[in-house]
Short mmCIF file of N, CA, C and O in Angstrom, two decimals:
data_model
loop_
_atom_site.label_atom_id
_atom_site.label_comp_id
_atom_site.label_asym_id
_atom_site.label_seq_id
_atom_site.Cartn_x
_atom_site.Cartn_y
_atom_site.Cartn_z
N UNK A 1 21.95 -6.32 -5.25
CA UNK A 1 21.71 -5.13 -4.42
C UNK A 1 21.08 -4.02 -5.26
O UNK A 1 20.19 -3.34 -4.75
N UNK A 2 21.51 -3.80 -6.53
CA UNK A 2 20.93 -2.92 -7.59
C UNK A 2 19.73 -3.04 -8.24
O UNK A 2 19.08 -2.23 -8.90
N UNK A 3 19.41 -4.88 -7.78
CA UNK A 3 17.82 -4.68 -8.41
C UNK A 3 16.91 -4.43 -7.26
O UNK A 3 15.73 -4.08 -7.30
N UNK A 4 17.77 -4.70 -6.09
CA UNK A 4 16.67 -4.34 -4.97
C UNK A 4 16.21 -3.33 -4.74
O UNK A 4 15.04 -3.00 -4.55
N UNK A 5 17.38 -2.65 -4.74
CA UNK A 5 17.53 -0.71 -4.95
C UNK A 5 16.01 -0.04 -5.56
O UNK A 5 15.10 0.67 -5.12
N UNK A 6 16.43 -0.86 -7.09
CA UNK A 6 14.95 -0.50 -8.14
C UNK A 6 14.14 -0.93 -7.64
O UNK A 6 13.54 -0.26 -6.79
N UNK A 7 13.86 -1.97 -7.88
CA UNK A 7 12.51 -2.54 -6.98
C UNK A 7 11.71 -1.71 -5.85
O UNK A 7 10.52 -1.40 -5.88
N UNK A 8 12.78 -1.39 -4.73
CA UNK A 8 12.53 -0.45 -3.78
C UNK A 8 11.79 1.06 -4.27
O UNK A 8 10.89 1.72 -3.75
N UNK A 9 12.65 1.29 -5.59
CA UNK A 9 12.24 2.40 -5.90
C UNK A 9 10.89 2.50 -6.39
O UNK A 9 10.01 3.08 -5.75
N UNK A 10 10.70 1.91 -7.56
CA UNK A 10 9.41 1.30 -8.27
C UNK A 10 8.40 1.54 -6.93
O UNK A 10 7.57 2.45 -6.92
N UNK A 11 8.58 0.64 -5.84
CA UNK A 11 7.45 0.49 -4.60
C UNK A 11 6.86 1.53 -4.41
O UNK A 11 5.68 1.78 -4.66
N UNK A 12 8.17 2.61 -3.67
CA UNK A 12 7.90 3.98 -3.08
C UNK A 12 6.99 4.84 -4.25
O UNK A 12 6.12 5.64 -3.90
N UNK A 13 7.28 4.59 -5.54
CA UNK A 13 6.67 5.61 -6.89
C UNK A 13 5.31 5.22 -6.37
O UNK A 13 4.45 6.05 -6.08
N UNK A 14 5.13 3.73 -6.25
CA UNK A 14 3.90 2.93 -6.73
C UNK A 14 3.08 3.63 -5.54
O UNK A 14 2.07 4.28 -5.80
N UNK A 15 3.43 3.50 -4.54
CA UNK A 15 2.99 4.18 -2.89
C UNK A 15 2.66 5.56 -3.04
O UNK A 15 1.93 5.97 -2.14
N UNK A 16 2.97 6.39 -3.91
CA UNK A 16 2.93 7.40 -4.26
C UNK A 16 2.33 8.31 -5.44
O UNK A 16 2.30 9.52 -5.64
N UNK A 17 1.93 7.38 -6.00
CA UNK A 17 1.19 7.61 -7.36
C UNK A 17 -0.10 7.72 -7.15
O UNK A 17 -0.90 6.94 -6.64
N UNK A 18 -0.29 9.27 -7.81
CA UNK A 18 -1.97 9.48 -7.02
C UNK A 18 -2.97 9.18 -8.44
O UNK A 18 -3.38 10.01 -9.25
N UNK A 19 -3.16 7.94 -8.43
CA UNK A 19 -4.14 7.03 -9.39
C UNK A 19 -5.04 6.26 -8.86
O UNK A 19 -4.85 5.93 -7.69
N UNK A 20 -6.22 5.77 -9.53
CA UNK A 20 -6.99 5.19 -9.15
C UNK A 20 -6.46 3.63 -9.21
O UNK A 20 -7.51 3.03 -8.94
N UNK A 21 -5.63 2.80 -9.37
CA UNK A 21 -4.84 2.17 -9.33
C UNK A 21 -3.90 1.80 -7.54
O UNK A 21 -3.45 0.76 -7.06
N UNK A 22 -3.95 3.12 -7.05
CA UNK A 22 -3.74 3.06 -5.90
C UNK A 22 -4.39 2.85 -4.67
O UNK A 22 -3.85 2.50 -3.62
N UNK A 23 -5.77 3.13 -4.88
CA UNK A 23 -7.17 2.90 -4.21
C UNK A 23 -7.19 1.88 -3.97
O UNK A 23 -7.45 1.66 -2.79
N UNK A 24 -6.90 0.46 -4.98
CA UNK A 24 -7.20 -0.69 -4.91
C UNK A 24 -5.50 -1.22 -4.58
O UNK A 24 -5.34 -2.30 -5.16
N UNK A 25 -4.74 -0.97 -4.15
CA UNK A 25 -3.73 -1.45 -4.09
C UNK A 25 -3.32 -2.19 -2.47
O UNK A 25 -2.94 -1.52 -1.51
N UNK A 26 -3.43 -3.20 -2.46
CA UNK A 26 -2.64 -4.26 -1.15
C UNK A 26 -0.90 -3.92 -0.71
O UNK A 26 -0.04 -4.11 -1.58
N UNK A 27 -0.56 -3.50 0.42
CA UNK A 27 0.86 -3.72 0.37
C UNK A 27 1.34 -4.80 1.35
O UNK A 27 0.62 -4.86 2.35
N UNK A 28 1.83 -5.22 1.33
CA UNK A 28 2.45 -6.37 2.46
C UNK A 28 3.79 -6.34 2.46
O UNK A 28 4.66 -6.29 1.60
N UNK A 29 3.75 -6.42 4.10
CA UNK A 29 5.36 -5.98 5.02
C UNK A 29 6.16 -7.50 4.43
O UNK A 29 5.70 -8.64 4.37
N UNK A 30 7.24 -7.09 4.11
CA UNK A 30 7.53 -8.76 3.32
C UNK A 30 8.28 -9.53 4.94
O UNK A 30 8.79 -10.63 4.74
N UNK A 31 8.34 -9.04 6.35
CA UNK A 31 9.12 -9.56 7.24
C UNK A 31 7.84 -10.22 7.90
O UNK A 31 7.79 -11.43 8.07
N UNK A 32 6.73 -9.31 8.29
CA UNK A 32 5.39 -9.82 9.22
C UNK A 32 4.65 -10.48 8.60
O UNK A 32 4.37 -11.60 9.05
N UNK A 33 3.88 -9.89 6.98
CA UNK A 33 3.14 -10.70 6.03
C UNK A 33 2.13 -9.79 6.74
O UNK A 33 0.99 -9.94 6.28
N UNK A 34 2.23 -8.92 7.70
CA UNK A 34 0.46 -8.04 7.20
C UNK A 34 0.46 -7.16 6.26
O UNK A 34 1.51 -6.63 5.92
N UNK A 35 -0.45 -6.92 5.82
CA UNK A 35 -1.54 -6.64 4.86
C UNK A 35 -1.92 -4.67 5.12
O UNK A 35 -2.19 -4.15 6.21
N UNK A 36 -1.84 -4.01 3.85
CA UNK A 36 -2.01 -2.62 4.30
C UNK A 36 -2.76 -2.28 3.23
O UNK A 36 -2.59 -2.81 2.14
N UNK A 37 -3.73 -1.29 3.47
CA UNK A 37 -5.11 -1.27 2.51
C UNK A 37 -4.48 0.54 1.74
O UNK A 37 -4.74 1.15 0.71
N UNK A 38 -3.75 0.75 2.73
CA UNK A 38 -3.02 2.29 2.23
C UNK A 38 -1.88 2.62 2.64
O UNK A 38 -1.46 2.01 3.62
N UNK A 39 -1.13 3.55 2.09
CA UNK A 39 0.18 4.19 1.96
C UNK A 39 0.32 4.33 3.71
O UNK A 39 1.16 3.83 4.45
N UNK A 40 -0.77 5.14 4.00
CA UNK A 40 -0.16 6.33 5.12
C UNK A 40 -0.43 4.52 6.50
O UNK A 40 0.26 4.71 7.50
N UNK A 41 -0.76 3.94 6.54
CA UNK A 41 -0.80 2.60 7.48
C UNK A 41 0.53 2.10 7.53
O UNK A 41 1.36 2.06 8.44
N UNK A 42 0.54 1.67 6.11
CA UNK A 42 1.90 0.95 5.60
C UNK A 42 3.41 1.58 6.25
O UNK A 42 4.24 0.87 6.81
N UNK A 43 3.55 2.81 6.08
CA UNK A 43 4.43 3.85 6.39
C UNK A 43 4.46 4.16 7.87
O UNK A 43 5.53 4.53 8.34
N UNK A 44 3.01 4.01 8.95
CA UNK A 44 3.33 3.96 10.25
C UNK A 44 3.66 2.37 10.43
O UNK A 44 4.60 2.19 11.21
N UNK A 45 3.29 1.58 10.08
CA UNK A 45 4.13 0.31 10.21
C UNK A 45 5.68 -0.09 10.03
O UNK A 45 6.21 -0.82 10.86
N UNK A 46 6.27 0.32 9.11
CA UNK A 46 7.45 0.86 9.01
C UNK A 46 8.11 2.08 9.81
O UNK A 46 9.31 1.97 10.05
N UNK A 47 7.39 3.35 10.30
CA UNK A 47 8.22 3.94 11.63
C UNK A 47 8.15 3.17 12.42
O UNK A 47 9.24 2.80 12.87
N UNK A 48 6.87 2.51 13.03
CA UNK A 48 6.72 1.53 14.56
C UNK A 48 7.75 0.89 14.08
O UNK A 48 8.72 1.47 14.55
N UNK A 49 8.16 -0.07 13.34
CA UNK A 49 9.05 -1.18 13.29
C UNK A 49 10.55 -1.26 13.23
O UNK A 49 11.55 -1.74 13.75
N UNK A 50 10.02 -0.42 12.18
CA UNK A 50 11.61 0.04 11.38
C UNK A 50 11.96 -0.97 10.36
O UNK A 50 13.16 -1.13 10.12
N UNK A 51 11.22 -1.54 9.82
CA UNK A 51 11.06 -2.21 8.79
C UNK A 51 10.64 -2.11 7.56
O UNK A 51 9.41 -2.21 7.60
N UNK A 52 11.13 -1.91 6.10
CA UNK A 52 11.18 -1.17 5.53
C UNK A 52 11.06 -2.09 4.01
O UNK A 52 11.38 -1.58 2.94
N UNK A 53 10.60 -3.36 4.10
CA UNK A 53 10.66 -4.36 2.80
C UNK A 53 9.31 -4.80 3.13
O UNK A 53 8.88 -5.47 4.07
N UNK A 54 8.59 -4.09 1.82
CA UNK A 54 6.86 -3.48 1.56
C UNK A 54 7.07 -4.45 -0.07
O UNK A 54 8.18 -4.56 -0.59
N UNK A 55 5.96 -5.00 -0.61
CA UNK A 55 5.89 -5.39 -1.42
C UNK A 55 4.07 -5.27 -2.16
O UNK A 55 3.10 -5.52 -1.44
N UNK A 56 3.96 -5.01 -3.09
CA UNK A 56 2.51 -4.96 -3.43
C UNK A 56 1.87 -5.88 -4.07
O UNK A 56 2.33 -6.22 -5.16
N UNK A 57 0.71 -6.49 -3.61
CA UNK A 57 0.03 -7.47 -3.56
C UNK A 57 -1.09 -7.65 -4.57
O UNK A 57 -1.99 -6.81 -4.57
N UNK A 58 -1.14 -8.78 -5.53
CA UNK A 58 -2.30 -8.75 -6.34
C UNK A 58 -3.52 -9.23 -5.58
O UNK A 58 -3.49 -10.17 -4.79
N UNK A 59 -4.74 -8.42 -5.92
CA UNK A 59 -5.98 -8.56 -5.09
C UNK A 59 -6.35 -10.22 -5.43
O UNK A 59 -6.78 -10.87 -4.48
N UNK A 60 -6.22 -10.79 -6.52
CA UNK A 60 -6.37 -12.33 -6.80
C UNK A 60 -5.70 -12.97 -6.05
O UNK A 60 -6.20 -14.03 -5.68
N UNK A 61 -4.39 -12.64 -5.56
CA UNK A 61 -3.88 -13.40 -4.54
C UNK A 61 -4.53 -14.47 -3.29
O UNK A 61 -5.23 -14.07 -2.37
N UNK A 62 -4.23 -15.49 -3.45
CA UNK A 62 -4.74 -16.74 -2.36
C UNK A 62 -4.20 -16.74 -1.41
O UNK A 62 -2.98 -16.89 -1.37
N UNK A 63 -5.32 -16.47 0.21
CA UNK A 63 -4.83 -16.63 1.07
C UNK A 63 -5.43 -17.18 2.15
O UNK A 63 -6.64 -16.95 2.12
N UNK A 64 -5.13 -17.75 2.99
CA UNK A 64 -5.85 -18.41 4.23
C UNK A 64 -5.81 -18.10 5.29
O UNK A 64 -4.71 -17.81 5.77
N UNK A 65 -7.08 -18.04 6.13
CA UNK A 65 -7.14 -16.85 7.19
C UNK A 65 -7.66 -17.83 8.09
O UNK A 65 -8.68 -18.49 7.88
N UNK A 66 -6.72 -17.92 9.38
CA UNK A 66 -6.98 -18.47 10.43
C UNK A 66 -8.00 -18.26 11.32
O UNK A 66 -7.77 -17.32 12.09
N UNK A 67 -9.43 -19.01 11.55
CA UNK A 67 -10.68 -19.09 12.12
C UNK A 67 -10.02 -18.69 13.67
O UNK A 67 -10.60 -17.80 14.29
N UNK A 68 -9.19 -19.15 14.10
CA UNK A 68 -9.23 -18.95 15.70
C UNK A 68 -8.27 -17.76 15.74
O UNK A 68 -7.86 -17.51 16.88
N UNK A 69 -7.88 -17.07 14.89
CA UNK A 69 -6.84 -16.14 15.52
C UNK A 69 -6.64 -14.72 14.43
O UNK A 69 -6.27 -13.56 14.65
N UNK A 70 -7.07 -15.41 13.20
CA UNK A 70 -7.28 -14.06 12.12
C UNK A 70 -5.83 -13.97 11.27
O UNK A 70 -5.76 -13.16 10.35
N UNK A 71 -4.99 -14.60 11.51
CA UNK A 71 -3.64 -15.00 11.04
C UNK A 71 -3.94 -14.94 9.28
O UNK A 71 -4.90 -15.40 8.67
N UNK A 72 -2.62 -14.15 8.71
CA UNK A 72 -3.40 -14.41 7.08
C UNK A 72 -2.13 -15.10 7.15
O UNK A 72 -1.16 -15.00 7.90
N UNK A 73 -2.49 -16.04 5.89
CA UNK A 73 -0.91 -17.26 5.39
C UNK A 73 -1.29 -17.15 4.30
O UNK A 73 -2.37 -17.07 3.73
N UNK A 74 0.35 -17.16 3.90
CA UNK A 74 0.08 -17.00 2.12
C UNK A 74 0.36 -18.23 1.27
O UNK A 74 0.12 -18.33 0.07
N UNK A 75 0.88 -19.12 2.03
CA UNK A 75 1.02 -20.45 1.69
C UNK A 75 0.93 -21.67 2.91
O UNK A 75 0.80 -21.61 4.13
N UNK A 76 1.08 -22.92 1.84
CA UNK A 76 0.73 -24.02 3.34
C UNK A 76 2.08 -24.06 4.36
O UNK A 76 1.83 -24.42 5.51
N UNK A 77 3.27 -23.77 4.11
CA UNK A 77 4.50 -23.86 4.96
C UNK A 77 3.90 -22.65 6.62
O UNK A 77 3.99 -22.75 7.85
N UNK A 78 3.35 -21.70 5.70
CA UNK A 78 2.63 -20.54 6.61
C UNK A 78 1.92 -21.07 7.60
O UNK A 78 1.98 -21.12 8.83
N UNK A 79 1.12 -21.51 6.61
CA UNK A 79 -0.25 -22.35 7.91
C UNK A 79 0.25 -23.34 9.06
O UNK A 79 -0.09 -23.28 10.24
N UNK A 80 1.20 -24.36 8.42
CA UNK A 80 1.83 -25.57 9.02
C UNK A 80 2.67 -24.91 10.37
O UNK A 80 2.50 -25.21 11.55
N UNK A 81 3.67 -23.87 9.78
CA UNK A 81 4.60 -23.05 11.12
C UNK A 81 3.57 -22.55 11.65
O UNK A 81 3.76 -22.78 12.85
N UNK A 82 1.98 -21.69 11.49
CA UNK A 82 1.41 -21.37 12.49
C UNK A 82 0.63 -21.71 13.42
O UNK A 82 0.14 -20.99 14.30
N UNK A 83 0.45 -23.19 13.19
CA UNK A 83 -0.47 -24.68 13.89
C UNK A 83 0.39 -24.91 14.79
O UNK A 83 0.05 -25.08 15.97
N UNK A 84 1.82 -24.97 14.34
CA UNK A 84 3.02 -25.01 15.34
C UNK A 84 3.49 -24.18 16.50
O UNK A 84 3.99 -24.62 17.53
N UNK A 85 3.26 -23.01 16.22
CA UNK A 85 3.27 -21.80 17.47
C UNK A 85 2.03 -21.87 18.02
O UNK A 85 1.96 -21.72 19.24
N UNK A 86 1.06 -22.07 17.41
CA UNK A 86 -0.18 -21.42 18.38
C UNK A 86 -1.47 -22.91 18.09
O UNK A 86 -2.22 -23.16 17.15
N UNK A 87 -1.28 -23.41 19.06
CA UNK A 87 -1.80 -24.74 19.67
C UNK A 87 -3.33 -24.40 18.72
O UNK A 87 -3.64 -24.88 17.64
N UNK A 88 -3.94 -23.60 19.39
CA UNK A 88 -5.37 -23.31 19.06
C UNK A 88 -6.05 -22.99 17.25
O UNK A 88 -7.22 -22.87 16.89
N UNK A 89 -4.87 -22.94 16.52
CA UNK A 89 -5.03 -22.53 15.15
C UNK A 89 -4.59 -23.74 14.67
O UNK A 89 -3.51 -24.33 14.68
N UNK A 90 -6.10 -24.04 14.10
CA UNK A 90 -6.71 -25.10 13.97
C UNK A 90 -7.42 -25.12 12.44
O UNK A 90 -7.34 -25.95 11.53
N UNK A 91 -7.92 -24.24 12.52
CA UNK A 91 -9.01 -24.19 10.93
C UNK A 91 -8.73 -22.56 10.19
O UNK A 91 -8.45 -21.52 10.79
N UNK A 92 -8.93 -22.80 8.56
CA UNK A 92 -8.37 -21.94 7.79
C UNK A 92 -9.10 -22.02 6.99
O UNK A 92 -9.35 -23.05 6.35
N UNK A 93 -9.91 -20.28 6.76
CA UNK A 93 -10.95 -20.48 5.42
C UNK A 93 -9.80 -19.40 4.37
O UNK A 93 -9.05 -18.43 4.40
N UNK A 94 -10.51 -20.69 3.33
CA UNK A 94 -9.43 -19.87 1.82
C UNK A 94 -10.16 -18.79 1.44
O UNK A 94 -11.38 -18.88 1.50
N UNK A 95 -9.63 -17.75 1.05
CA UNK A 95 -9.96 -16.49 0.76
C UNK A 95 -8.96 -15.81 -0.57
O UNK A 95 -8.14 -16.52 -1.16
N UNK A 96 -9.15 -14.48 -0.89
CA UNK A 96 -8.19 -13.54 -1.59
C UNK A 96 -7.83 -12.20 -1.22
O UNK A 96 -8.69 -11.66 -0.52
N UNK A 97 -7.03 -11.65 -1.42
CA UNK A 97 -6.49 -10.76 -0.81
C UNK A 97 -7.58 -9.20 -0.98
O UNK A 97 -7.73 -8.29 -0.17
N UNK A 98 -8.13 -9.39 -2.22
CA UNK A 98 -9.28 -8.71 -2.55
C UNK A 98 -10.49 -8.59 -1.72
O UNK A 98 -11.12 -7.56 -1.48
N UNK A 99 -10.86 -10.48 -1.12
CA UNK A 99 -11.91 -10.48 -0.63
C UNK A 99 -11.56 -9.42 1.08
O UNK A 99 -12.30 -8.73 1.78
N UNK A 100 -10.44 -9.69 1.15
CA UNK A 100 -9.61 -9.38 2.65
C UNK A 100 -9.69 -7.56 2.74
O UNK A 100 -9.71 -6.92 3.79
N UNK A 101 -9.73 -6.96 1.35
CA UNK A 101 -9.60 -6.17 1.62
C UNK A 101 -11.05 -5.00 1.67
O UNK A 101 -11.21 -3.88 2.16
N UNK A 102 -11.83 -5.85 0.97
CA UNK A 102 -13.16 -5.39 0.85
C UNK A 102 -14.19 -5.44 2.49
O UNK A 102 -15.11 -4.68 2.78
N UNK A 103 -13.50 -6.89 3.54
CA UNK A 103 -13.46 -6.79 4.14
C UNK A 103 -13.64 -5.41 5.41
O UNK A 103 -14.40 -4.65 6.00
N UNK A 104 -12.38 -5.85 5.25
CA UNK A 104 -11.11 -4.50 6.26
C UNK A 104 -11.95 -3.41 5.68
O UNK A 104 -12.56 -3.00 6.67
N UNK A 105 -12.35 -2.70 4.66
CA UNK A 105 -12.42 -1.34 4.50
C UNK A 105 -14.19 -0.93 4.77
O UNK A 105 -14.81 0.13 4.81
N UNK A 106 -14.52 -2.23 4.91
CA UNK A 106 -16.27 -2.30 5.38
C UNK A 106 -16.07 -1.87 6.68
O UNK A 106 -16.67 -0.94 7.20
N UNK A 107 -15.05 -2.71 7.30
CA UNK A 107 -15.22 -2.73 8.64
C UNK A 107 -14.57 -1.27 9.14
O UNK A 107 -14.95 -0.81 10.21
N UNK A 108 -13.74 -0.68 8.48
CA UNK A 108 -13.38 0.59 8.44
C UNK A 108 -14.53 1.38 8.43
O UNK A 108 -14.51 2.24 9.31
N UNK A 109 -15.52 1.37 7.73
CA UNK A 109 -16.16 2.54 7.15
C UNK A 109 -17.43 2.26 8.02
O UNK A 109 -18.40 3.02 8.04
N UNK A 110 -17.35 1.25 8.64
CA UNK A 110 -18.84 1.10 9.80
C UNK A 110 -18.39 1.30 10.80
O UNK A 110 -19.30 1.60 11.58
N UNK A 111 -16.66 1.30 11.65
CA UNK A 111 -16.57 2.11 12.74
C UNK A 111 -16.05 3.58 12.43
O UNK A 111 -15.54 4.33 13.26
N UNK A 112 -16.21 3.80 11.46
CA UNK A 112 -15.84 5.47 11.19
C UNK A 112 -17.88 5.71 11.32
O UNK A 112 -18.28 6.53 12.15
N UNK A 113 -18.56 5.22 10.77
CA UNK A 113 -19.60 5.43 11.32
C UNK A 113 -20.35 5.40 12.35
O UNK A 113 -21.54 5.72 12.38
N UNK A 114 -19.51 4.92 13.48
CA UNK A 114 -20.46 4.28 14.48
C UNK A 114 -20.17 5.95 15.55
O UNK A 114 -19.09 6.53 15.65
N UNK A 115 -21.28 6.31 16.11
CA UNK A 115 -21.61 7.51 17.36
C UNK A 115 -20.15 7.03 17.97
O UNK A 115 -19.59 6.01 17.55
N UNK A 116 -19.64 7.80 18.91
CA UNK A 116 -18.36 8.00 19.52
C UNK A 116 -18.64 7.97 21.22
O UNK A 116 -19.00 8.91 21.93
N UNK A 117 -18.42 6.97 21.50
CA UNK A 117 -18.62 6.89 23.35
C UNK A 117 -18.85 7.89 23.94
O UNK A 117 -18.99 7.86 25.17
#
């Protein structure tokens, strides 16, 4: 319980540390397994939920992202239980959590650009 405590603590510093170190930093909800590119996301994911076991993610990290549904798995037990719930998830391109996030923040920064309805 006391190393979790730390651990916990360590997180929140890490979430909080205004470094360039933090820019590049992945967090992942350790209950859902999504993926948070920043503090202030991460933290409305945790009010919506109320879930509160955040863990930070190395950008080398291997992961596989489900073609029919966008599902990230961080291992094959992942993939296997999610072929199992959802009939249609079928194919999985290997990726990194880096590539995932370079991603996400493109796609961020081209609808922060796009004219407004």
């Amino acid at each position: 319980e006391e190393r979790r405590d730390l651990s916990r603590r360590h997180q929140i510093a890490a979430m909080s540390a205004p470094d360039e170190k933090v820019d590049a930093m992945v967090i992942k909800c350790e209950k859902t397994g999504k993926l948070f590119y920043n503090e202030a996301d991460a933290k409305l994911h945790s009010e919506e939920t109320g879930l509160q076991a955040f863990a930070q993610v190395s950008l080398e990290e291997k992961v596989w992202v489900c073609k029919e549904t966008g599902k990230v798995c961080f291992n094959e037990q992942q993939m296997a239980m999610h072929k199992r719930f959802v009939p249609e998830a079928q194919t999985f391109d290997e990726s990194n959590v880096g590539e995932l996030r370079t991603k996400a923040l493109a796609a961020a920064a081209a609808a922060a650009a796009a004219p407004a309805e």
